[in-house]
mmCIF file with all atom_site columns, C-alpha atoms in Angstrom:
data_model
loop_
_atom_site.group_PDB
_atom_site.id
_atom_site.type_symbol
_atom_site.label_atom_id
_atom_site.label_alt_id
_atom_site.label_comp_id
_atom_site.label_asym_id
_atom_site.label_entity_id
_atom_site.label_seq_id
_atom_site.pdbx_PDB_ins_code
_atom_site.Cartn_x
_atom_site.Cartn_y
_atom_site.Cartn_z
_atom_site.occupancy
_atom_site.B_iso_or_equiv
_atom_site.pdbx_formal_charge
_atom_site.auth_seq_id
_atom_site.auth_comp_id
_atom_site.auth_asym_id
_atom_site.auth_atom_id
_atom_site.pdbx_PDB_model_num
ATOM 1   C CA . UNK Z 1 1   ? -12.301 11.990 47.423 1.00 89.00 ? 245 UNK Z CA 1
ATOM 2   C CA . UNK Z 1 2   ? -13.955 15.084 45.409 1.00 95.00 ? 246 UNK Z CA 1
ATOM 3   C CA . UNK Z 1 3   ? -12.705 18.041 45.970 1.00 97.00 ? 247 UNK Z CA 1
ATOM 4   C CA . UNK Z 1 4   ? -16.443 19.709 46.074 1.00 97.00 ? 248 UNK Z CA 1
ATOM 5   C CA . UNK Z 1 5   ? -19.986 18.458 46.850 1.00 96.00 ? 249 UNK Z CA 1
ATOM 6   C CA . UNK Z 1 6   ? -23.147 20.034 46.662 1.00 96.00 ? 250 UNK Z CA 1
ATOM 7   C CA . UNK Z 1 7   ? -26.176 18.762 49.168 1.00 93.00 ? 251 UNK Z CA 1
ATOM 8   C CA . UNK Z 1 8   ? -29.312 19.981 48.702 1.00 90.00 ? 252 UNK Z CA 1
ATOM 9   C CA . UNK Z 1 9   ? -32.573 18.894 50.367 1.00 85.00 ? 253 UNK Z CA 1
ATOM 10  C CA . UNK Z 1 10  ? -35.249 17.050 47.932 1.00 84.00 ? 254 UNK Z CA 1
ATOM 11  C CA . UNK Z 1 11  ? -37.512 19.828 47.016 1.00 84.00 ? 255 UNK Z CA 1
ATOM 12  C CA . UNK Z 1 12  ? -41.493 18.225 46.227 1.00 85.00 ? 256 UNK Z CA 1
ATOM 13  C CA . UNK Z 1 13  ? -43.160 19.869 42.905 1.00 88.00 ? 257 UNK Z CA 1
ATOM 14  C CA . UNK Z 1 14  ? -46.815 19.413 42.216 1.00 90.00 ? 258 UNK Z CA 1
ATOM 15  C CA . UNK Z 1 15  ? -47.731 17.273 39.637 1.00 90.00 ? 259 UNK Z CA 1
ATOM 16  C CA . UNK Z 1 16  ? -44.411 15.294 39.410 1.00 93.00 ? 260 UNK Z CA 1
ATOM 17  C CA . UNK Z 1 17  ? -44.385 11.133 39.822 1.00 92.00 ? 261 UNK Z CA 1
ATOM 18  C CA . UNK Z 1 18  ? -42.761 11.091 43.565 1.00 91.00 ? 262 UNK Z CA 1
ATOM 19  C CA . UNK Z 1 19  ? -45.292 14.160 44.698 1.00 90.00 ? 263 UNK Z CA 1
ATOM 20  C CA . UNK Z 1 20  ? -48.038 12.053 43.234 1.00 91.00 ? 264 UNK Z CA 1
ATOM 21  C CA . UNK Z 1 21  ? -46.825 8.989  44.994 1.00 92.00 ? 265 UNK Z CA 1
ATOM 22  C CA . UNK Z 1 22  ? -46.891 10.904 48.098 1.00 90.00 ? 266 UNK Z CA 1
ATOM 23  C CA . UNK Z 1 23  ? -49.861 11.924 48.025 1.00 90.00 ? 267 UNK Z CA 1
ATOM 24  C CA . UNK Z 1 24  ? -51.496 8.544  47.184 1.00 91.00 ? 268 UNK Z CA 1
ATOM 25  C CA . UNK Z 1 25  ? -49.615 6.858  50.320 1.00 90.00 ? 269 UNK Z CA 1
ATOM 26  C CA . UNK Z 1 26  ? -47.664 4.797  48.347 1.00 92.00 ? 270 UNK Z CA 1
ATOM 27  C CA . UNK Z 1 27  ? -44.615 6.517  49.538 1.00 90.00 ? 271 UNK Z CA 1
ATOM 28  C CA . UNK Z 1 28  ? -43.997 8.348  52.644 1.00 90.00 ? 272 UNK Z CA 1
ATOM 29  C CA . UNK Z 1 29  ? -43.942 12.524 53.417 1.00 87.00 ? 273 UNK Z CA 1
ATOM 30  C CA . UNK Z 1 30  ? -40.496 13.735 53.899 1.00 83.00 ? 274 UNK Z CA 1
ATOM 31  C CA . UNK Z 1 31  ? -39.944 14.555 57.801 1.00 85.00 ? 275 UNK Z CA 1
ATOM 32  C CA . UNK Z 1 32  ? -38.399 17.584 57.999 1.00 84.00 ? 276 UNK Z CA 1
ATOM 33  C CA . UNK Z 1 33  ? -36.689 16.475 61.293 1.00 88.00 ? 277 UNK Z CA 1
ATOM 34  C CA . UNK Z 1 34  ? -35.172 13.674 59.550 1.00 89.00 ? 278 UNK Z CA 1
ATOM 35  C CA . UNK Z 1 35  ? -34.124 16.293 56.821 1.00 88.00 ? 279 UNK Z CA 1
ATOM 36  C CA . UNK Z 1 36  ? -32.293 18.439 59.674 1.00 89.00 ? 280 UNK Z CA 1
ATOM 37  C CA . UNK Z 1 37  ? -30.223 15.554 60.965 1.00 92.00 ? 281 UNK Z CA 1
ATOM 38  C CA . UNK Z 1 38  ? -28.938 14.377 58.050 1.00 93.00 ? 282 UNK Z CA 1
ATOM 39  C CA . UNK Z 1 39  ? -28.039 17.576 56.553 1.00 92.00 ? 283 UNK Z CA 1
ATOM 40  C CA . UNK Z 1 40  ? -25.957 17.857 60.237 1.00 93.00 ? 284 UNK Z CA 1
ATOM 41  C CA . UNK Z 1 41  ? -24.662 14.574 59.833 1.00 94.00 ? 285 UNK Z CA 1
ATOM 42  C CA . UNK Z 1 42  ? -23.080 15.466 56.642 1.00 94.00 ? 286 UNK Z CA 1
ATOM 43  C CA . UNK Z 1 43  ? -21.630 18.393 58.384 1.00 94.00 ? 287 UNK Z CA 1
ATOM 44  C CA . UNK Z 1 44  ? -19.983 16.123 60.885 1.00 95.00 ? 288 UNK Z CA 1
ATOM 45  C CA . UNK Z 1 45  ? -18.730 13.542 58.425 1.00 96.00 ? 289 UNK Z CA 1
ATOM 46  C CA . UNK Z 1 46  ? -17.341 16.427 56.002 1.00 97.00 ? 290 UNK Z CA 1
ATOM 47  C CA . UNK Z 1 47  ? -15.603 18.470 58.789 1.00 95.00 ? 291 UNK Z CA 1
ATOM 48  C CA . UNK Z 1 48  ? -13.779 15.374 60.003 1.00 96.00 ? 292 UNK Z CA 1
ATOM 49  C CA . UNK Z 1 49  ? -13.311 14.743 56.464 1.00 96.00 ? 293 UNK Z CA 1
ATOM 50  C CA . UNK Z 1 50  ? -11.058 18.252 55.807 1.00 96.00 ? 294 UNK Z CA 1
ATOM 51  C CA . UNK Z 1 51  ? -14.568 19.676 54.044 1.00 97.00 ? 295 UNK Z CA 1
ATOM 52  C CA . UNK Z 1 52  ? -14.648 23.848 54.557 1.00 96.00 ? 296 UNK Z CA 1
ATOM 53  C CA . UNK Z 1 53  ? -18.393 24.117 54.557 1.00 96.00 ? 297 UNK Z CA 1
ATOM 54  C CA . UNK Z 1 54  ? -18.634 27.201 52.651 1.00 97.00 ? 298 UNK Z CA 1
ATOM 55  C CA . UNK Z 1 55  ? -21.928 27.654 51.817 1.00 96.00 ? 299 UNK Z CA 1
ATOM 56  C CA . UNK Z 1 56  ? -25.174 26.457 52.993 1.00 95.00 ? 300 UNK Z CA 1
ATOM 57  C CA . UNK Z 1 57  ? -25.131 23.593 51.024 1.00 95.00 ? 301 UNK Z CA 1
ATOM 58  C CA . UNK Z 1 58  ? -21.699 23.827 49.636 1.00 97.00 ? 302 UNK Z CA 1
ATOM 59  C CA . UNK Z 1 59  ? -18.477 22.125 51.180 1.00 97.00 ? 303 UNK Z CA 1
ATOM 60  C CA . UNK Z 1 60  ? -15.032 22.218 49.157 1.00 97.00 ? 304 UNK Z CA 1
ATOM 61  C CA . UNK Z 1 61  ? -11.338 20.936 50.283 1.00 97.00 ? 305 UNK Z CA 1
ATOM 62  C CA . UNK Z 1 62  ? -8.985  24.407 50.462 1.00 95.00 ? 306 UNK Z CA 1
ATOM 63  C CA . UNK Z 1 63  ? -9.149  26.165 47.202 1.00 95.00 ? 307 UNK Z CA 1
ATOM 64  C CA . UNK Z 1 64  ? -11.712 24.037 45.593 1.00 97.00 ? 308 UNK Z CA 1
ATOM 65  C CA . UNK Z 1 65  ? -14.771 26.525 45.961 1.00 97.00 ? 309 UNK Z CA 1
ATOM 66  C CA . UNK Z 1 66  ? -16.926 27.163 43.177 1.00 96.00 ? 310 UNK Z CA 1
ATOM 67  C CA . UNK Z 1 67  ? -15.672 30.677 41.569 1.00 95.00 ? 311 UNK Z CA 1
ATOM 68  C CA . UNK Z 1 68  ? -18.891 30.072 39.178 1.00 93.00 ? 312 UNK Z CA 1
ATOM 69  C CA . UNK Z 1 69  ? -21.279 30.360 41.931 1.00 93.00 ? 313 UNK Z CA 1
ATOM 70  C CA . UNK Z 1 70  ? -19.547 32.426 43.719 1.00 95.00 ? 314 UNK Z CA 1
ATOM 71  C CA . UNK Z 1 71  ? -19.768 35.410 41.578 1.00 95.00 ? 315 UNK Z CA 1
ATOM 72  C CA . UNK Z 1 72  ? -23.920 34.816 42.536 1.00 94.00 ? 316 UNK Z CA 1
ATOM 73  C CA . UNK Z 1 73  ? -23.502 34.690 46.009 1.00 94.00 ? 317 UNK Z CA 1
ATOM 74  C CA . UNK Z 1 74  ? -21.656 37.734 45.880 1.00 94.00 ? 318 UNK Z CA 1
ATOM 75  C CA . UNK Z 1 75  ? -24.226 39.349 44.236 1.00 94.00 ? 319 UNK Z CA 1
ATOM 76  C CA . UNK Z 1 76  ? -21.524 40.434 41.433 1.00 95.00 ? 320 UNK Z CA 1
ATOM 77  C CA . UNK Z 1 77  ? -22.634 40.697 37.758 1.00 96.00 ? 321 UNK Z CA 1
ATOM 78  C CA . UNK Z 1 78  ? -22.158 38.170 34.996 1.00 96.00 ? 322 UNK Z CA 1
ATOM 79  C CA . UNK Z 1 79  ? -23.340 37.843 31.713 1.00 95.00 ? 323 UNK Z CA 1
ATOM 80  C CA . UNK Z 1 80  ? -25.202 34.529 29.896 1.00 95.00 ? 324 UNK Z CA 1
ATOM 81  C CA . UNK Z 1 81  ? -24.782 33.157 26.823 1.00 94.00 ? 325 UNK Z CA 1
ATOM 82  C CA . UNK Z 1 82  ? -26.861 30.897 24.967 1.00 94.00 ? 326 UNK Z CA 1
ATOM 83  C CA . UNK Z 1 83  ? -30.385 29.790 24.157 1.00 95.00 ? 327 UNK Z CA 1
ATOM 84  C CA . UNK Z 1 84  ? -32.097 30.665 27.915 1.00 96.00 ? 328 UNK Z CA 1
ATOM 85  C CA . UNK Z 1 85  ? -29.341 32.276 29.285 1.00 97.00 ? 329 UNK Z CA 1
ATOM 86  C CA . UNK Z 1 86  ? -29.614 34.669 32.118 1.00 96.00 ? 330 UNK Z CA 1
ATOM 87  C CA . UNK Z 1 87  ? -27.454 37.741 32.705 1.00 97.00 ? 331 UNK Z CA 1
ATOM 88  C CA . UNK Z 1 88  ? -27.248 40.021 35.532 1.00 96.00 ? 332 UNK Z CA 1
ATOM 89  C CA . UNK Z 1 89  ? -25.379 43.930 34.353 1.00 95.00 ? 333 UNK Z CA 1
ATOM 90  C CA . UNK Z 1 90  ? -25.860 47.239 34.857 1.00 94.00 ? 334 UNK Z CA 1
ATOM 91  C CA . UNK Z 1 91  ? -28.819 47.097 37.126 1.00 94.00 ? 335 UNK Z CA 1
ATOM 92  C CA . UNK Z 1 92  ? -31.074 44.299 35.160 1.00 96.00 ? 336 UNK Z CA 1
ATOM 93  C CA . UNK Z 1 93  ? -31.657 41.197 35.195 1.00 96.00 ? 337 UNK Z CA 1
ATOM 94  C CA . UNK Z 1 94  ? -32.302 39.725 31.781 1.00 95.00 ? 338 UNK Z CA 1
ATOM 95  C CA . UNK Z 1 95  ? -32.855 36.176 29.821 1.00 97.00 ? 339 UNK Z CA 1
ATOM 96  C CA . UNK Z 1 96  ? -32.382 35.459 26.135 1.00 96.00 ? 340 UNK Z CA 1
ATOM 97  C CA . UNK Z 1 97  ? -35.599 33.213 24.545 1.00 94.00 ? 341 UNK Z CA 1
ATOM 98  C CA . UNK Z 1 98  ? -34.995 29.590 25.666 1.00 95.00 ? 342 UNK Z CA 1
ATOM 99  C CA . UNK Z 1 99  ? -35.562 28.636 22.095 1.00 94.00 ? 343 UNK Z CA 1
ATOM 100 C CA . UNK Z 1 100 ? -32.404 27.828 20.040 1.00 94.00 ? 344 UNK Z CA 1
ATOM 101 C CA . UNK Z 1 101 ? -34.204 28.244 16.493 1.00 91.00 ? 345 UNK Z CA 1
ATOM 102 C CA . UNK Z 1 102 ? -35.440 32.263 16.980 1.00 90.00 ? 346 UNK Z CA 1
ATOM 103 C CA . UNK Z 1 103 ? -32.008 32.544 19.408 1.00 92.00 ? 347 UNK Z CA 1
ATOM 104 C CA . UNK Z 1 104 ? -30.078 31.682 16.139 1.00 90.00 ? 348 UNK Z CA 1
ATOM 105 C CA . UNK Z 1 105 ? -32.274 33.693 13.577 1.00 89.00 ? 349 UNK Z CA 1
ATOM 106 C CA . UNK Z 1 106 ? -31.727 36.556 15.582 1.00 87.00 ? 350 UNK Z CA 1
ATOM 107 C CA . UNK Z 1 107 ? -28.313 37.043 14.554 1.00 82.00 ? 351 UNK Z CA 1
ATOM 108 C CA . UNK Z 1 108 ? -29.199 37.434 10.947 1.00 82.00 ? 352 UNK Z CA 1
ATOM 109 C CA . UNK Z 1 109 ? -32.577 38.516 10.973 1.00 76.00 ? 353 UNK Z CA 1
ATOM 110 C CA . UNK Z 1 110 ? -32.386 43.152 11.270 1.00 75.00 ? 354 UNK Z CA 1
ATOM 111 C CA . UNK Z 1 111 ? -33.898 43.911 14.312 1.00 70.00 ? 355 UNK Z CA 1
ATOM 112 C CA . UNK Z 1 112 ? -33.657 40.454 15.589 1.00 75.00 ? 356 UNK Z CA 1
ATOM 113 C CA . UNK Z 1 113 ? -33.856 40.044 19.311 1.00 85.00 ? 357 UNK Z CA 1
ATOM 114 C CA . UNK Z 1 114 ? -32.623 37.289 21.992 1.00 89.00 ? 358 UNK Z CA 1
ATOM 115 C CA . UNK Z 1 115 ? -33.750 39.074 25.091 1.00 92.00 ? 359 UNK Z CA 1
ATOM 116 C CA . UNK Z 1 116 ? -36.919 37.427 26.271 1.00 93.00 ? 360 UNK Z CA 1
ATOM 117 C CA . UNK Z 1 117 ? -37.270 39.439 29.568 1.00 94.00 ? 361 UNK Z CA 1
ATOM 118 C CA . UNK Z 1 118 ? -35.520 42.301 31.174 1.00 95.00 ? 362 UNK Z CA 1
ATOM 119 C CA . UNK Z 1 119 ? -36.105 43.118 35.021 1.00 96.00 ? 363 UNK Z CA 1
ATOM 120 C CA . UNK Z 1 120 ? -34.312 46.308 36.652 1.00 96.00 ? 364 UNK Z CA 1
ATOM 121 C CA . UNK Z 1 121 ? -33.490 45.933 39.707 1.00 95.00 ? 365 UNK Z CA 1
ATOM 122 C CA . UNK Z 1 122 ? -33.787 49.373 41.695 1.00 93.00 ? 366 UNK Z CA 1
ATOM 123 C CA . UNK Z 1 123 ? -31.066 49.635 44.499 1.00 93.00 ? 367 UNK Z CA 1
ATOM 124 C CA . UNK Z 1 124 ? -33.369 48.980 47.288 1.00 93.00 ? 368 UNK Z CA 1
ATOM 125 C CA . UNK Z 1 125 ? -33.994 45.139 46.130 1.00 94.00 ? 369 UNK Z CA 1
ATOM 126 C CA . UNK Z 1 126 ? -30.165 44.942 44.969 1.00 95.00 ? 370 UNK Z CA 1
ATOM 127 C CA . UNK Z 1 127 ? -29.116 45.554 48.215 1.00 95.00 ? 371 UNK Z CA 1
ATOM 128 C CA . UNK Z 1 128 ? -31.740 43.050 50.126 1.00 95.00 ? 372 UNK Z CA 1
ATOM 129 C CA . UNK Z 1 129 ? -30.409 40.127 47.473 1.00 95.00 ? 373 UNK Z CA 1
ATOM 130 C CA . UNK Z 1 130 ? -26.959 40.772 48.265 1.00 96.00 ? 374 UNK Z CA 1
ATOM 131 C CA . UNK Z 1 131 ? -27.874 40.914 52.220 1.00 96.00 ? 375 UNK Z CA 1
ATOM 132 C CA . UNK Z 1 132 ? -29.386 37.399 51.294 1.00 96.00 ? 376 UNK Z CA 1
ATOM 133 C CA . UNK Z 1 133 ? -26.806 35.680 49.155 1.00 97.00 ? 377 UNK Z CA 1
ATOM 134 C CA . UNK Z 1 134 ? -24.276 37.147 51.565 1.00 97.00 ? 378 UNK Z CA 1
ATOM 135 C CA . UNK Z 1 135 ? -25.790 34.998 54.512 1.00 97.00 ? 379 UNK Z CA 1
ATOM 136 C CA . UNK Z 1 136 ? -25.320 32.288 52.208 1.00 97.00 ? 380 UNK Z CA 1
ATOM 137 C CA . UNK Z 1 137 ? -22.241 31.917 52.870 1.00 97.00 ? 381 UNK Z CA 1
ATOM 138 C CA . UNK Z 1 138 ? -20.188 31.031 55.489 1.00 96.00 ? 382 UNK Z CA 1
ATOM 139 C CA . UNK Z 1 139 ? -18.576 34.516 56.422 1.00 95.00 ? 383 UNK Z CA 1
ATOM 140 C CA . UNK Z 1 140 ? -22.205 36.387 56.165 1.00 97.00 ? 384 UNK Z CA 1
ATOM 141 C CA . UNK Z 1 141 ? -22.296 40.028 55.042 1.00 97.00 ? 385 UNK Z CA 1
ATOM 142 C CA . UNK Z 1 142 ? -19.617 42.127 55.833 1.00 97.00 ? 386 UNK Z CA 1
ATOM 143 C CA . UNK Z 1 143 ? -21.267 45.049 57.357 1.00 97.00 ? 387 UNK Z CA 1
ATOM 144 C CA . UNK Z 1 144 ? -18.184 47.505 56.181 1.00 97.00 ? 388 UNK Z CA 1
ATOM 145 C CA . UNK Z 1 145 ? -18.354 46.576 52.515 1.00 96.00 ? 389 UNK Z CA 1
ATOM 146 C CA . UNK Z 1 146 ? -21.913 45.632 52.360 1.00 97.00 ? 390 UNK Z CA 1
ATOM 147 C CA . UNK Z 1 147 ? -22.614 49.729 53.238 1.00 97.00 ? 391 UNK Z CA 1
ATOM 148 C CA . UNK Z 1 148 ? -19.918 50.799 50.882 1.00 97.00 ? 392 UNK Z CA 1
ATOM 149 C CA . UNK Z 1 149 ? -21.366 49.034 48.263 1.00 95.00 ? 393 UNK Z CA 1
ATOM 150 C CA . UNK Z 1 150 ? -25.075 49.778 48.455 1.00 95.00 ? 394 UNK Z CA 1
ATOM 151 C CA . UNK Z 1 151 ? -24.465 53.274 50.363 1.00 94.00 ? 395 UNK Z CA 1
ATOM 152 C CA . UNK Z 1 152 ? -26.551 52.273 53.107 1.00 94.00 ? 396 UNK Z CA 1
ATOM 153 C CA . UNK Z 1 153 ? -26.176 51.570 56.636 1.00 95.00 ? 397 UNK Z CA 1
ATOM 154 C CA . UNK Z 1 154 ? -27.371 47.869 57.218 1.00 95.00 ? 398 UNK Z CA 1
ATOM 155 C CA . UNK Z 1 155 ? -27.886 47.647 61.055 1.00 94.00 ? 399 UNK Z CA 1
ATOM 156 C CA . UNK Z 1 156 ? -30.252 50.970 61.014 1.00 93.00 ? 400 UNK Z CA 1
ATOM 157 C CA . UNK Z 1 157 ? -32.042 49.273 57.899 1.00 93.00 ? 401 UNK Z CA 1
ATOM 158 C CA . UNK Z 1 158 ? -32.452 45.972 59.321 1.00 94.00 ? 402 UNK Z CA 1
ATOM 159 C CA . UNK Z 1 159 ? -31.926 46.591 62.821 1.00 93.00 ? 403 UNK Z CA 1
ATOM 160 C CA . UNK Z 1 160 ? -35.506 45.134 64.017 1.00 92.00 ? 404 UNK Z CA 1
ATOM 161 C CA . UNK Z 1 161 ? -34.231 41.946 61.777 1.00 93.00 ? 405 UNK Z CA 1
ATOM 162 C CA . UNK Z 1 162 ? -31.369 41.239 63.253 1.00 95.00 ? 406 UNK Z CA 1
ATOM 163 C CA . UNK Z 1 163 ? -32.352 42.302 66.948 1.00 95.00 ? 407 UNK Z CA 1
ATOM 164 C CA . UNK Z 1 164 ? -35.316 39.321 66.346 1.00 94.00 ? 408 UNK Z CA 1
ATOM 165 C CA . UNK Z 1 165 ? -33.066 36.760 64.715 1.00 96.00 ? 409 UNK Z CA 1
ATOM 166 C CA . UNK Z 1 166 ? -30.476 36.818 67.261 1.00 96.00 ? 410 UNK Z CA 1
ATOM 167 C CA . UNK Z 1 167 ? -32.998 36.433 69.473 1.00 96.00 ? 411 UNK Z CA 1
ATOM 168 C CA . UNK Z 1 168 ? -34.204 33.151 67.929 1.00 96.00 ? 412 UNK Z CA 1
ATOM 169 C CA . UNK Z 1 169 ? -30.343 32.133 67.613 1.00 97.00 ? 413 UNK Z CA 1
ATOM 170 C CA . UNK Z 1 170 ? -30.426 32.227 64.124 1.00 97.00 ? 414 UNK Z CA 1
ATOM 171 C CA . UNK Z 1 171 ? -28.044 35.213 63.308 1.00 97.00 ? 415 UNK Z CA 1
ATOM 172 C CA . UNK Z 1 172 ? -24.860 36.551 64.987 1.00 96.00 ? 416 UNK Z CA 1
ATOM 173 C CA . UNK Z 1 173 ? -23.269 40.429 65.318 1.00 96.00 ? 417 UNK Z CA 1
ATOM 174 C CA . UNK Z 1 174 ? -19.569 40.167 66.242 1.00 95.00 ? 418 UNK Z CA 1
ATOM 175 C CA . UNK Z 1 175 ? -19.545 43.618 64.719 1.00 93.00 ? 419 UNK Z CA 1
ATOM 176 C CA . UNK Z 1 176 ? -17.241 42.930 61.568 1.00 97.00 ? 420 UNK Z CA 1
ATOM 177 C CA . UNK Z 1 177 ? -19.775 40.501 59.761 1.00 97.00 ? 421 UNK Z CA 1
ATOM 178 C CA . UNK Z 1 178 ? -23.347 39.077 60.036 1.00 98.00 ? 422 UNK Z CA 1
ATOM 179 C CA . UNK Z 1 179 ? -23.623 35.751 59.630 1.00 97.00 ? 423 UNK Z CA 1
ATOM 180 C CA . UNK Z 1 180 ? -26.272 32.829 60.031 1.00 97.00 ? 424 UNK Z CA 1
ATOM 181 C CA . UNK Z 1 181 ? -25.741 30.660 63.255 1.00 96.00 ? 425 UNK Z CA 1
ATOM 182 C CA . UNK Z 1 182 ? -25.679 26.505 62.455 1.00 93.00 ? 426 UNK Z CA 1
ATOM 183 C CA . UNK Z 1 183 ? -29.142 26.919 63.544 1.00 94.00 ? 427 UNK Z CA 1
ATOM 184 C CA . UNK Z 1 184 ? -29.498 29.649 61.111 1.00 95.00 ? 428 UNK Z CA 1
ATOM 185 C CA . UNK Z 1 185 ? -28.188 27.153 58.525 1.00 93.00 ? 429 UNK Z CA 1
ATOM 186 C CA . UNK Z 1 186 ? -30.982 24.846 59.147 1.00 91.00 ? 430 UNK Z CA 1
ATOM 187 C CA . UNK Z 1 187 ? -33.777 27.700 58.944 1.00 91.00 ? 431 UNK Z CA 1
ATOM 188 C CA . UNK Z 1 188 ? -32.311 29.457 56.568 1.00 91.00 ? 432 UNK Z CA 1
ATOM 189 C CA . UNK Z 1 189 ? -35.553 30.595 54.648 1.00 90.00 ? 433 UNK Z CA 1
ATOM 190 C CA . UNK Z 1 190 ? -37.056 31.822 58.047 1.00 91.00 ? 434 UNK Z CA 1
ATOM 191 C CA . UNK Z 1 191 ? -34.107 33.982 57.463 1.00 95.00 ? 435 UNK Z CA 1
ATOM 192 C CA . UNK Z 1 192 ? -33.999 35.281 54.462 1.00 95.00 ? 436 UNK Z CA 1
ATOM 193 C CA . UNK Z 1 193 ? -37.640 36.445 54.174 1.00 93.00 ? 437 UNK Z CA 1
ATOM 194 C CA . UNK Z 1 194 ? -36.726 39.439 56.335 1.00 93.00 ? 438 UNK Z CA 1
ATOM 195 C CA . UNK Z 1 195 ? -34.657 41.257 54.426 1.00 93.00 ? 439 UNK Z CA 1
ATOM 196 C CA . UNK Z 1 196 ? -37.097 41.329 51.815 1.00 90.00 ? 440 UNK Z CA 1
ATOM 197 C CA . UNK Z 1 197 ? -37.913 45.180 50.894 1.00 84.00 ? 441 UNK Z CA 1
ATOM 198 C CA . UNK Z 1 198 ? -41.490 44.278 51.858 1.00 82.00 ? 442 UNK Z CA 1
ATOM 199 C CA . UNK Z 1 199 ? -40.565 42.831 55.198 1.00 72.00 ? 443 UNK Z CA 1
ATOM 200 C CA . UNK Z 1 200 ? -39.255 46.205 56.208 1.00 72.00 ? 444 UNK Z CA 1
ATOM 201 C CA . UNK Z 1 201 ? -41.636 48.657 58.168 1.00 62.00 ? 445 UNK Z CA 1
#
């Protein structure tokens, strides 16, 4: 058995061959209730299987979770290398050119330059990605460390959130962490949206 496996829904993109099929009846739309039983089906088999399912669409034997992706879902920095690399340090989020010939030239060329874009991230959207990678995973945010961290106070900030999305059953408050509810897990964008700076009044 692997020790980790990733399951992620099929995601449609215009203009591809299967989207195109689709859309010519040749093959059939996608059901999203079909889509939400099998993703809990492979909860069931996994969980019987000795799977920890540790992230939304993430489930690993003890001690096999990804430390790669980790380090994003934490919403800890990391730096790229290579041709179209992305890096996330010191407040930015930046990606060298995805082209290996001016990526190389760079190095010898004075003045060269691999950075292709640079985005800072201000604290206010830092701390809504880390809300939403932190629900992510299977322990949520931690509402101690999440306010150390950002120097905030998340349920004042996103009290109105969370009051509405417990409602719905989609989040739980046991006072330590916040944390999406299996239901949660299935709605997950109807979520995440939320804690979006611009969601907040």
């Amino acid at each position: 058995e692997p020790e980790h496996l990733s399951l992620y829904g099929l995601s449609l993109e215009s203009g591809t061959e299967m989207m195109n099929l689709i859309e010519c009846g040749a093959l059939p739309q996608i059901n999203p209730d079909d889509s939400a039983d099998q993703y809990e089906f492979a909860e069931e088999i996994l969980a019987g299987k000795g799977y920890h399912h540790y992230e939304i669409s993430n489930w690993a034997k003890a001690g096999y979770e990804c430390i790669h992706n980790l380090v994003y879902w934490k919403h800890e920095e990391y730096i790229g290398v290579g041709a179209g690399a992305c890096s996330y340090l010191g407040g930015h989020r930046f990606s060298n050119t995805p082209s290996l010939d001016k990526y190389l030239t760079s190095f010898t060329e004075e003045g060269g330059e691999v950075t292709e874009s640079d985005e800072p991230i201000n604290p206010e959207l830092a701390a809504a990605e880390a809300a939403i990678l932190s629900l992510r995973l299977d322990e949520g945010i931690n509402i101690e460390k999440y306010n150390q961290d950002y120097n905030t106070n998340l349920i004042s900030v996103y009290n109105k959130q969370i009051d509405e999305l417990e409602s719905y059953g989609l989040l739980e408050n046991d006072g330590v962490n916040i944390k999406l509810t299996p239901k949660g897990r299935l709605l997950g964008n109807e979520v995440f949206w939320r804690f979006l700076p611009e969601a907040i009044e």
